Amino acid sequence: MKNQKKQQKRPQFNQYWIFGSIVLVFLLLNIFSGAGSQTSLTTTPSKFFEFASNGDVERIEIINKREVFVYLTREARIKDEHKNSSKNSLLSIGSKNPNYRFEFGDLQNFENRLSLVNDNFNQNIEVNYITQQNIWGDIIISMLPFIVIIAIWIFIMRRMSAGGGGAGGQIFSIGKSKAKLFDANSQVKITFKDVAGLEGAKEEVQEIVDFLKNPKKYTALGGKIPKGALLVGAPGTGKTLLAKAVAGEAKVPFFSLSGSDFVEMFVGVGASRVRDLFKQAKEKSPSIIFIDEIDAIGRARGKSNFTGSNDERENTLNQLLTEMDGFGTNTNVIVIAATNRADVLDKALMRAGRFDRQIYVDLPDVRERKKIFEVHLRPLKKSSSVDVDFLSKQTPGFSGADIANVCNEAALIAARKNKKSVGKQDFLDAVDRIVGGLEKKNKIITEDEKKAVAFHEAGHATVSWMLEHAAPLVKVTIVPRGRSLGAAWYLPEERLIVRPEQMLDEMCAALGGRAAEKVIFNKISTGALSDLEKVTKQARAMVTVYGLNDKVGNLTYYDSSNGNEYGFTKPYSEQTAETIDKEISAIIEKQYQRAISILRKNKKKLVQLAEVLLTKEVIFKDNLEEIFGKRPFDKDNKKVNKAK
Ligand code: ADP
Ligand code: ZN
């Protein structure tokens, strides 16, 4: 932050300087080149021939075949007639200044007339032909295109770097790193206390803090201090927070920037920014460099390199690798990087001696969520109805950032209702909003559409109720929210290993919406798009990734070492492709038929449920129990999911 301010105080280099200097040059040019001729009086050819015939003219100069400079004889200069001819003629008799000047038109004509005068009046006027070069003018004119191009270029550069924000207001700083520096006197004070949960990760980074605080303890025994640590985890799990806490605990300068900050349109900028960053960090060592979203530059090299655009990223990455190799373990600079896509990173980054520590930051579990809630509830004025245990149970799958968002959103909702404190319902509303988007109560839906949505959601609810492995339902709503017209919320079990029957049951439940439309109206609609997408993906994964299909067999076409995004070649034959397609549609069709038969059997209950839904708009598990009775296979559960 401080850096930026300093730079902005420097006088700005801008295009006005250039325009200004061009104008200046022209002015000087005029003054110098015009000095000699400006003082002479302009006259006409006929007057000149009159002077010539009088014998007043000593010699003339024909300049650039266009103009004549007339020099009078010594005697003529003091004549009254010629008094005004040249301002300084009296002072500088015999000087080089011409007394008169004029343009003659056609050279041939002029020469003829002159020789006539010479002959007739017996004159001998000396004629010199001079090509006067306006050196400065010529230089300026030949340079003008370049000046214009440079001016335009500077203008564009300024525009672009201004658009990129940050300290890039000047072309000269484009190769400077854009890292934000947090040091001892900065306001940001984050310690491990602010990071809830993440016990394992904290322990590992604690060690890094120790390295920075007393490196001798470790190097004394001949050990080497790691140069880098890579934080891997889903977005919002607190990786940045953790890195800041490391800096706060170690009390060392902390350079923070994002991987994309290195990348600019210009070739070589990324590499020079890396160099600059490391130079700054070394000057302030011991220090920490934190690179967020390192996958922006750290992607595996040499893959899908169709355009030249990747070269710049590769150069940047190479420079980063070089810098990390370059500094000795005694430099006391530790690089912490964060990514949510460790799988796409270049292997060279992960090898020992660079990011040799990988710290996994997982989504928080119930216990950790409770702690995170406690951290973020601290600043809120909450009513006594708020139960942290309940909230953490209701938010499976939420990241730390989501939880922070829920707390903030709840406070805003309560404020909108002019409440004195934030209540339990505000938190639940906030959770709904974050899962499903904003409620759109006044979205215009026709009665028919509403009915279709109600049956669709009732279909999901009924089918999932009847299937052992489908996730238990939390609530169903037909209030439009975000982009969906209705939704069913589930609390799926958090499984590490999924069995095929569980996947099939989930697919069946997801197809329950469309099946209900078919059973009730004998019509289907576009409303099942996201269901179909989910089901298709799952079926494809069963066949091609997890090896769960008999026909295709126990093999996988998934390649973990290769984020083959632009691959044109399939790793299987046309024949296999056909089999895969057939198997996928067979799986889906089977589950669809299964959903239909479940709904046919329970048609009465389905209709009943849809009607309750139409009147109440939102129904919960209890309402379902009233209709279906207790669900035989209910267990404790985790993670919320949504299905349209
Ligand atoms: P990431 O870098 O992993 O994407 P951040 O570290 O930027 O995520 O986290 C975003 C916000 O989420 C933090 O500023 C903090 O408010 C909140 N947060 C995330 N994890 C935690 C945690 N474990 N404890 C407290 N707050 C957290
Ligand atoms: Zn649906």
XYZ file of C-alpha atoms and ligand atoms in Angstrom:
672
model
C 0.000 0.000 0.000
C 2.713 2.390 0.993
C 4.672 1.708 -2.138
C 1.794 2.708 -4.291
C 1.311 6.013 -2.604
C 4.929 6.926 -2.992
C 4.883 6.152 -6.643
C 1.859 8.238 -7.263
C 3.498 11.290 -5.775
C 6.224 11.220 -8.405
C 5.466 13.605 -11.270
C 3.391 11.734 -13.732
C 4.946 11.046 -17.079
C 2.301 11.883 -19.590
C 1.699 12.703 -23.170
C 1.424 16.446 -22.547
C 5.157 16.549 -21.993
C 5.674 15.201 -25.462
C 3.257 17.551 -27.116
C 4.749 20.415 -25.172
C 8.271 19.639 -26.275
C 7.221 19.318 -29.914
C 5.704 22.780 -29.808
C 8.826 24.115 -28.127
C 11.077 22.672 -30.818
C 9.012 24.304 -33.536
C 9.165 27.662 -31.818
C 12.949 27.508 -31.442
C 13.226 26.449 -35.026
C 11.323 29.446 -36.200
C 13.400 31.808 -34.142
C 16.734 30.436 -35.338
C 16.096 29.728 -38.961
C 14.148 32.912 -39.511
C 16.738 35.123 -37.876
C 18.496 36.191 -41.043
C 15.711 36.688 -43.461
C 12.994 38.092 -41.295
C 14.701 41.433 -41.072
C 14.688 42.149 -44.794
C 11.863 43.971 -46.468
C 9.630 42.189 -48.879
C 9.421 43.706 -52.302
C 8.120 42.853 -55.784
C 9.945 41.728 -58.939
C 9.149 44.967 -60.800
C 10.563 47.078 -57.959
C 13.632 44.879 -57.984
C 14.234 45.406 -61.680
C 13.858 49.122 -61.127
C 16.587 48.981 -58.433
C 18.693 46.809 -60.679
C 18.473 49.186 -63.580
C 19.465 52.034 -61.222
C 22.585 50.099 -60.357
C 21.682 49.705 -56.722
C 21.965 45.947 -56.612
C 25.271 44.353 -55.884
C 24.321 40.680 -55.897
C 21.349 38.408 -55.408
C 20.863 34.983 -54.013
C 18.270 32.683 -55.441
C 17.116 30.525 -52.598
C 15.616 27.122 -53.327
C 14.615 28.343 -56.824
C 11.776 30.178 -55.244
C 12.874 33.317 -53.512
C 15.416 36.013 -54.148
C 17.474 37.746 -51.516
C 18.678 41.097 -52.716
C 21.902 42.681 -51.514
C 22.310 46.358 -52.348
C 25.528 48.049 -53.071
C 27.186 49.979 -50.306
C 26.200 53.293 -51.837
C 22.629 52.328 -52.415
C 22.116 51.328 -48.835
C 22.365 54.833 -47.530
C 19.907 56.217 -50.061
C 16.641 57.489 -48.640
C 14.768 55.185 -50.886
C 16.258 52.111 -49.224
C 16.196 53.360 -45.654
C 13.574 50.880 -44.576
C 14.911 48.017 -46.579
C 16.614 46.223 -43.736
C 16.124 47.165 -40.124
C 19.688 46.668 -39.148
C 21.199 47.688 -42.412
C 22.549 50.876 -40.918
C 24.081 49.168 -37.963
C 25.538 46.355 -39.881
C 26.709 47.672 -43.138
C 28.324 44.920 -45.087
C 26.660 42.270 -43.014
C 25.170 39.263 -44.595
C 21.606 40.294 -44.190
C 19.852 40.777 -47.506
C 18.083 44.073 -47.920
C 15.123 42.811 -49.868
C 13.457 39.568 -50.524
C 10.740 38.542 -52.921
C 9.359 35.553 -54.753
C 9.730 35.633 -58.478
C 7.383 32.985 -59.809
C 8.979 31.326 -62.846
C 12.755 30.966 -62.678
C 13.341 30.928 -66.428
C 11.383 34.103 -66.903
C 13.200 35.809 -64.100
C 16.599 34.830 -65.436
C 15.693 36.106 -68.897
C 14.546 39.423 -67.528
C 17.643 39.726 -65.363
C 20.008 39.171 -68.258
C 18.047 41.771 -70.225
C 18.562 44.276 -67.419
C 22.221 43.322 -67.189
C 22.708 43.863 -70.899
C 20.585 46.981 -71.313
C 21.836 48.872 -68.299
C 25.302 47.489 -68.348
C 25.047 45.926 -64.935
C 26.870 42.970 -63.593
C 24.712 41.591 -60.858
C 26.199 38.569 -59.272
C 23.799 35.637 -58.992
C 24.220 32.823 -56.514
C 22.034 29.811 -56.421
C 21.598 28.539 -52.924
C 19.727 25.539 -51.690
C 18.980 26.406 -48.146
C 18.243 23.445 -45.990
C 16.103 23.833 -42.989
C 17.980 21.145 -41.056
C 15.857 21.228 -37.945
C 12.659 21.319 -39.878
C 13.731 18.321 -41.915
C 14.685 16.374 -38.854
C 11.419 17.141 -37.170
C 9.438 16.240 -40.247
C 11.201 12.943 -40.685
C 10.765 12.160 -37.026
C 7.155 13.209 -36.849
C 5.670 9.789 -37.629
C 7.775 8.224 -34.895
C 6.798 10.883 -32.441
C 3.154 10.333 -33.243
C 3.511 6.564 -32.915
C 5.324 6.850 -29.622
C 2.731 9.252 -28.301
C -0.067 6.893 -29.254
C 1.774 3.953 -27.766
C 2.313 5.716 -24.476
C -1.297 6.734 -24.442
C -2.448 3.135 -24.928
C -0.055 1.840 -22.323
C -1.353 4.293 -19.824
C -4.885 3.347 -20.586
C -4.192 -0.322 -20.230
C -2.228 -0.194 -17.078
C -4.726 2.173 -15.564
C -7.421 -0.351 -16.368
C -5.453 -3.041 -14.589
C -5.575 -0.972 -11.457
C -2.936 -1.008 -8.816
C 0.324 0.783 -9.144
C 0.450 0.446 -12.903
C -0.176 4.095 -13.540
C 3.154 4.510 -15.239
C 4.813 2.619 -18.002
C 8.043 2.500 -16.133
C 6.573 0.448 -13.315
C 5.024 -2.227 -15.468
C 7.728 -4.715 -14.635
C 7.454 -4.027 -10.925
C 5.711 -6.601 -8.830
C 2.243 -5.672 -7.715
C 2.551 -7.376 -4.363
C 0.838 -5.800 -1.419
C 3.094 -5.560 1.535
C 1.829 -6.125 5.040
C 4.526 -5.460 7.577
C 4.942 -4.679 11.220
C 3.315 -1.281 10.931
C 0.439 -2.345 8.744
C -3.067 -2.463 10.105
C -3.785 -6.065 9.271
C -3.231 -8.141 12.351
C -4.406 -11.681 11.898
C -3.241 -14.411 14.208
C -4.038 -18.073 14.581
C -6.828 -17.099 16.950
C -8.780 -15.743 13.993
C -8.496 -19.011 12.150
C -11.039 -21.455 13.501
C -10.679 -25.183 13.037
C -8.053 -26.305 10.514
C -6.066 -27.830 13.372
C -3.854 -29.991 11.192
C -3.052 -27.218 8.763
C -2.359 -24.809 11.586
C 0.105 -27.204 13.111
C 2.003 -27.455 9.861
C 2.179 -23.742 9.271
C 3.148 -23.237 12.888
C 6.354 -24.957 11.954
C 6.968 -22.432 9.207
C 6.556 -19.673 11.742
C 9.185 -21.401 13.861
C 11.564 -21.597 10.929
C 11.294 -17.881 10.399
C 11.571 -17.012 14.063
C 14.652 -19.019 14.872
C 16.170 -20.581 11.809
C 19.402 -21.396 13.628
C 17.713 -24.049 15.713
C 16.961 -25.994 12.575
C 20.015 -25.294 10.478
C 22.397 -26.063 13.339
C 21.802 -29.746 12.838
C 22.397 -29.478 9.121
C 18.744 -29.457 8.176
C 17.423 -27.222 5.459
C 14.526 -24.915 5.915
C 11.789 -25.523 3.376
C 11.487 -22.845 0.737
C 7.845 -23.147 0.056
C 4.532 -24.511 1.212
C 1.509 -25.100 -0.924
C -1.934 -24.707 0.595
C -4.421 -26.833 -1.274
C -8.144 -26.678 -0.722
C -11.547 -25.611 -1.976
C -12.203 -21.901 -2.402
C -13.104 -20.070 0.776
C -11.658 -22.613 3.160
C -9.345 -20.056 4.694
C -6.087 -20.487 2.806
C -5.419 -16.775 2.512
C -6.466 -16.322 6.101
C -4.020 -18.983 7.206
C -1.168 -17.443 5.260
C -1.908 -14.033 6.747
C -1.975 -15.574 10.181
C 1.474 -17.030 9.550
C 2.754 -13.555 8.775
C 0.978 -12.133 11.797
C 2.422 -14.764 14.114
C 5.929 -14.640 12.722
C 5.803 -10.828 12.727
C 7.630 -10.604 9.429
C 6.817 -8.666 6.255
C 4.235 -10.428 4.151
C 4.040 -9.908 0.394
C 0.661 -10.893 -0.898
C -0.380 -11.152 -4.508
C -2.380 -13.294 -6.825
C -0.999 -15.482 -9.571
C -2.870 -13.504 -12.162
C -1.071 -10.327 -11.094
C 2.007 -11.585 -12.875
C 0.334 -11.975 -16.169
C 0.003 -8.957 -18.359
C -0.383 -8.463 -22.069
C 3.254 -7.713 -22.555
C 5.871 -10.309 -23.052
C 8.417 -10.531 -20.307
C 6.427 -8.589 -17.763
C 5.545 -11.647 -15.696
C 9.134 -12.773 -15.387
C 10.355 -9.329 -14.463
C 7.643 -9.021 -11.853
C 8.716 -12.292 -10.309
C 12.308 -11.053 -10.204
C 11.260 -7.792 -8.637
C 9.092 -9.540 -6.066
C 11.898 -11.774 -4.915
C 14.305 -8.880 -4.826
C 11.999 -6.924 -2.565
C 11.374 -9.936 -0.363
C 15.077 -10.595 0.027
C 15.688 -7.001 0.999
C 13.169 -7.355 3.788
C 14.058 -10.870 4.846
C 13.007 -12.732 6.866
C 9.783 -12.441 4.972
C 6.938 -14.383 3.447
C 5.722 -14.260 -0.122
C 2.146 -15.362 -0.541
C 0.917 -16.181 -4.032
C -2.807 -16.781 -4.196
C -4.307 -18.772 -7.074
C -0.921 -19.961 -8.173
C -2.537 -22.145 -10.832
C -2.851 -18.979 -12.934
C 0.866 -19.275 -13.653
C 1.723 -22.703 -12.336
C -0.253 -24.821 -14.763
C 1.581 -27.702 -16.289
C 3.737 -26.443 -19.128
C 3.849 -27.557 -22.683
C 0.316 -28.790 -22.915
C -2.347 -27.645 -25.321
C 0.021 -24.999 -26.513
C -1.807 -23.991 -29.660
C -1.416 -20.292 -29.307
C 1.570 -18.255 -28.316
C -0.263 -16.937 -25.318
C 0.993 -19.683 -23.079
C 4.611 -18.781 -23.641
C 4.339 -15.763 -21.432
C 2.921 -17.864 -18.626
C 5.673 -20.398 -19.093
C 8.325 -17.721 -18.883
C 6.784 -16.467 -15.695
C 6.691 -19.949 -14.226
C 10.270 -20.627 -15.266
C 11.360 -17.433 -13.604
C 9.527 -18.422 -10.441
C 11.242 -21.796 -10.417
C 14.597 -20.170 -11.003
C 14.071 -17.710 -8.193
C 13.012 -20.436 -5.812
C 16.094 -22.447 -6.677
C 18.212 -19.345 -6.586
C 17.826 -18.265 -3.053
C 19.665 -20.221 -0.479
C 17.981 -21.705 2.530
C 19.617 -19.024 4.607
C 17.823 -16.201 2.835
C 14.843 -16.623 5.102
C 12.259 -16.045 2.455
C 9.459 -18.573 2.475
C 6.988 -18.800 -0.357
C 3.473 -19.841 0.517
C 1.149 -20.466 -2.377
C -2.507 -21.337 -2.461
C -4.532 -23.174 -5.064
C -7.731 -25.087 -5.323
C -6.446 -27.067 -8.256
C -3.300 -28.856 -7.204
C -3.926 -31.404 -9.952
C -3.212 -28.974 -12.780
C 0.004 -27.636 -11.323
C 3.288 -28.276 -13.015
C 5.169 -31.155 -11.491
C 8.305 -29.051 -11.374
C 6.682 -26.795 -8.813
C 6.047 -29.652 -6.446
C 9.425 -31.234 -6.495
C 11.509 -31.156 -3.357
C 13.324 -27.893 -2.846
C 10.441 -25.788 -4.044
C 6.973 -26.296 -2.658
C 8.036 -29.336 -0.798
C 5.240 -29.096 1.726
C 1.668 -29.510 0.729
C -0.873 -28.564 3.317
C -4.419 -29.676 2.695
C -7.159 -27.359 3.839
C -10.436 -29.238 3.821
C -14.003 -28.082 4.017
C -14.856 -27.841 7.710
C -16.806 -30.574 9.458
C -19.595 -29.946 11.997
C -17.194 -29.339 14.855
C -15.049 -26.954 12.842
C -18.069 -25.174 11.447
C -19.174 -24.500 14.991
C -15.823 -22.861 15.744
C -15.954 -20.800 12.576
C -19.465 -19.683 13.466
C -18.208 -18.655 16.876
C -15.498 -16.521 15.283
C -17.896 -14.767 12.958
C -20.757 -14.452 15.446
C -18.529 -12.563 17.853
C -19.089 -9.122 16.315
C -22.844 -9.640 15.810
C -25.640 -8.598 18.159
C -27.533 -11.824 18.329
C -30.669 -12.809 20.186
C -30.685 -15.671 22.662
C -32.582 -17.846 20.178
C -29.407 -18.386 18.146
C -28.029 -21.859 18.670
C -24.561 -22.376 17.250
C -24.821 -26.161 17.326
C -27.997 -26.058 15.310
C -26.538 -23.653 12.782
C -23.449 -25.727 12.218
C -25.610 -28.805 11.658
C -27.720 -26.942 9.125
C -24.745 -25.898 7.021
C -23.033 -29.021 5.781
C -20.714 -28.458 2.843
C -20.302 -24.777 3.691
C -16.813 -23.336 3.568
C -15.447 -20.832 6.037
C -16.175 -18.066 3.575
C -19.779 -19.282 3.220
C -20.194 -19.192 6.969
C -18.774 -15.696 7.183
C -21.228 -14.794 4.458
C -24.174 -16.383 6.309
C -23.397 -14.364 9.418
C -23.147 -11.148 7.474
C -26.244 -11.882 5.429
C -28.223 -12.703 8.586
C -27.274 -9.372 10.099
C -28.410 -7.591 6.942
C -31.705 -9.487 6.881
C -32.355 -8.609 10.531
C -31.516 -4.996 9.865
C -33.914 -4.917 6.952
C -36.635 -6.068 9.331
C -35.639 -3.312 11.770
C -34.773 -5.817 14.466
C -32.696 -5.028 17.521
C -30.763 -8.288 17.288
C -30.145 -11.098 14.819
C -32.436 -14.062 15.428
C -32.447 -17.723 14.506
C -34.845 -17.261 11.613
C -32.576 -14.611 10.101
C -29.758 -17.121 10.010
C -31.963 -19.770 8.402
C -33.099 -17.273 5.783
C -29.487 -16.384 5.137
C -28.582 -20.048 4.664
C -31.459 -20.516 2.210
C -30.437 -17.465 0.342
C -26.847 -18.565 0.019
C -27.810 -22.056 -1.081
C -30.555 -21.060 -3.468
C -30.174 -17.412 -4.324
C -32.577 -14.594 -3.605
C -36.281 -15.353 -3.249
C -38.266 -13.893 -6.082
C -41.762 -13.761 -4.686
C -43.063 -11.550 -7.428
C -41.692 -13.462 -10.372
C -44.599 -13.900 -12.730
C -45.682 -17.504 -13.060
C -48.943 -18.722 -14.489
C -51.162 -21.071 -12.488
C -50.296 -23.896 -14.860
C -46.600 -23.357 -14.452
C -46.939 -23.240 -10.710
C -48.815 -26.513 -10.779
C -46.161 -28.100 -12.949
C -43.424 -26.935 -10.590
C -45.364 -28.249 -7.582
C -45.743 -31.709 -9.122
C -42.140 -31.709 -10.274
C -40.847 -30.971 -6.782
C -43.365 -33.333 -5.196
C -42.029 -35.978 -7.564
C -38.477 -35.478 -6.311
C -39.698 -35.575 -2.735
C -41.803 -38.710 -3.174
C -39.181 -40.721 -5.019
C -36.394 -39.794 -2.625
C -38.634 -40.659 0.302
C -39.186 -44.141 -1.074
C -35.578 -44.991 -1.874
C -33.228 -46.292 0.761
C -30.043 -44.613 -0.443
C -31.474 -41.329 -1.624
C -30.611 -38.378 0.551
C -33.216 -37.510 3.175
C -35.284 -34.462 2.461
C -35.140 -31.248 4.458
C -37.663 -29.112 2.695
C -39.395 -28.526 -0.589
C -40.356 -25.145 -1.929
C -42.020 -23.750 -4.995
C -40.994 -20.184 -4.268
C -38.827 -19.114 -7.177
C -35.289 -18.491 -6.068
C -32.314 -17.455 -8.112
C -32.755 -19.098 -11.479
C -34.869 -22.016 -10.342
C -38.618 -22.082 -9.965
C -38.657 -24.537 -7.125
C -36.300 -26.662 -5.151
C -36.007 -29.650 -2.897
C -33.342 -29.529 -0.228
C -31.648 -32.636 0.994
C -29.107 -33.489 3.616
C -27.050 -36.139 1.890
C -24.695 -38.335 3.815
C -21.111 -37.344 3.396
C -19.595 -40.448 1.921
C -16.022 -41.098 1.061
C -16.819 -44.200 -0.940
C -19.981 -44.384 -2.970
C -21.596 -47.655 -3.990
C -23.345 -48.097 -7.296
C -26.727 -48.646 -5.646
C -26.349 -45.295 -3.884
C -25.550 -43.545 -7.139
C -28.474 -45.207 -8.870
C -30.897 -44.215 -6.121
C -29.718 -40.631 -6.331
C -30.180 -40.616 -10.080
C -33.637 -42.075 -9.686
C -34.575 -39.309 -7.234
C -33.184 -36.679 -9.557
C -35.343 -38.047 -12.364
C -38.381 -38.054 -10.042
C -39.305 -34.528 -11.102
C -39.620 -35.286 -14.766
C -41.246 -38.655 -14.014
C -43.943 -36.908 -11.965
C -44.712 -34.551 -14.849
C -45.026 -37.580 -17.097
C -47.235 -39.557 -14.674
C -49.584 -36.681 -13.849
C -49.797 -34.650 -17.051
C -48.410 -37.208 -19.485
C -46.293 -34.330 -20.732
C -42.743 -33.410 -20.077
C -41.136 -29.972 -20.011
C -37.847 -28.125 -20.113
C -37.981 -27.702 -16.345
C -35.797 -30.732 -15.763
C -32.655 -29.433 -17.446
C -30.441 -29.266 -14.404
C -31.721 -32.659 -13.204
C -30.840 -34.216 -16.526
C -27.451 -32.591 -16.552
C -26.667 -33.978 -13.138
C -27.903 -37.436 -14.002
C -26.027 -37.569 -17.289
C -22.789 -36.545 -15.661
C -23.226 -39.123 -12.969
C -24.008 -41.900 -15.424
C -21.006 -41.005 -17.540
C -18.796 -41.001 -14.488
C -20.083 -44.443 -13.492
C -19.163 -45.850 -16.867
C -15.976 -44.030 -17.838
C -14.438 -42.945 -14.556
C -15.319 -45.347 -11.782
C -15.463 -48.566 -13.759
C -18.893 -49.468 -12.430
C -20.352 -50.764 -15.681
C -20.282 -54.442 -16.599
C -20.089 -53.979 -20.354
C -17.265 -51.458 -20.317
C -15.578 -53.237 -17.475
C -13.139 -52.447 -14.728
C -11.305 -49.667 -16.376
C -11.203 -45.940 -16.246
C -10.535 -43.302 -18.838
C -9.718 -40.786 -16.182
C -6.115 -39.659 -16.163
C -5.113 -37.891 -12.987
C -1.724 -36.875 -14.321
C -3.159 -34.986 -17.198
C -5.720 -32.239 -17.072
C -6.491 -32.978 -20.683
C -8.887 -30.146 -21.295
C -8.364 -29.557 -24.957
C -7.723 -33.131 -25.911
C -9.056 -33.965 -29.317
C -8.364 -37.622 -29.134
C -10.428 -39.958 -27.043
C -8.480 -42.662 -25.291
C -10.838 -45.321 -26.617
C -11.984 -46.692 -29.937
C -15.128 -45.756 -31.818
C -16.601 -49.061 -30.808
C -16.040 -48.411 -27.145
C -17.454 -44.918 -27.585
C -20.619 -46.476 -28.894
C -20.806 -48.911 -26.007
C -20.274 -46.097 -23.537
C -23.053 -44.021 -25.058
C -25.401 -46.972 -25.049
C -24.631 -47.860 -21.476
C -25.125 -44.308 -20.301
C -28.544 -44.029 -21.847
C -29.478 -47.499 -20.601
C -28.612 -46.545 -17.032
C -30.592 -43.339 -17.206
C -33.583 -44.921 -18.880
C -33.714 -47.669 -16.278
C -33.762 -45.173 -13.435
C -36.382 -43.079 -15.177
C -38.661 -46.081 -15.525
C -38.023 -46.934 -11.904
C -39.022 -43.442 -10.834
C -42.167 -43.658 -12.949
C -43.199 -46.942 -11.401
C -42.613 -45.633 -7.882
C -44.759 -42.613 -8.640
C -47.498 -44.670 -10.287
C -47.711 -46.785 -7.144
C -47.862 -43.703 -4.941
C -49.859 -41.457 -7.212
C -52.419 -40.555 -4.550
C -49.778 -39.455 -2.096
C -47.975 -37.560 -4.810
C -51.110 -35.579 -5.636
C -51.744 -34.948 -1.966
C -48.203 -33.665 -1.504
C -48.384 -31.418 -4.550
C -51.598 -29.887 -3.243
C -50.105 -29.148 0.163
C -47.175 -27.622 -1.660
C -49.431 -25.431 -3.781
C -51.172 -24.005 -0.740
C -48.200 -23.730 1.603
C -45.440 -23.086 -0.961
C -42.850 -24.421 1.485
C -43.117 -27.784 3.204
C -40.783 -29.565 5.596
C -39.998 -33.110 6.548
C -42.873 -33.110 9.062
C -45.440 -32.454 6.324
C -44.073 -35.374 4.381
C -44.299 -37.614 7.412
C -47.970 -36.679 7.761
C -48.588 -37.992 4.267
C -46.158 -40.886 3.945
C -45.645 -41.928 7.535
C -42.191 -42.322 9.065
C -39.382 -42.980 6.616
C -38.112 -46.468 7.366
C -34.462 -45.909 6.582
C -33.622 -42.582 8.174
C -30.155 -42.016 9.510
C -28.122 -39.087 10.673
C -26.892 -36.996 7.831
C -24.603 -34.302 6.540
C -24.182 -31.977 3.544
C -27.055 -30.046 2.000
C -27.785 -30.427 -1.632
C -30.325 -28.936 -3.892
C -32.213 -30.468 -6.733
C -34.644 -28.787 -8.964
P -9.391 -18.967 0.339
O -8.135 -18.190 0.274
O -9.191 -20.364 0.830
O -10.214 -18.931 -0.893
P -9.990 -17.069 2.361
O -8.865 -17.343 3.267
O -9.886 -15.857 1.514
O -10.298 -18.314 1.465
O -11.295 -17.003 3.226
C -12.306 -16.078 2.997
C -12.973 -15.664 4.280
O -13.648 -16.756 4.863
C -11.981 -15.229 5.330
O -11.687 -13.874 5.207
C -12.713 -15.519 6.624
O -13.581 -14.458 6.956
C -13.560 -16.709 6.278
N -12.943 -17.962 6.733
C -12.555 -18.983 5.961
N -12.048 -19.988 6.691
C -12.105 -19.590 7.973
C -11.722 -20.188 9.223
N -11.188 -21.401 9.274
N -11.918 -19.482 10.337
C -12.461 -18.251 10.292
N -12.843 -17.636 9.170
C -12.684 -18.285 8.004
Zn -36.008 -31.145 -10.646
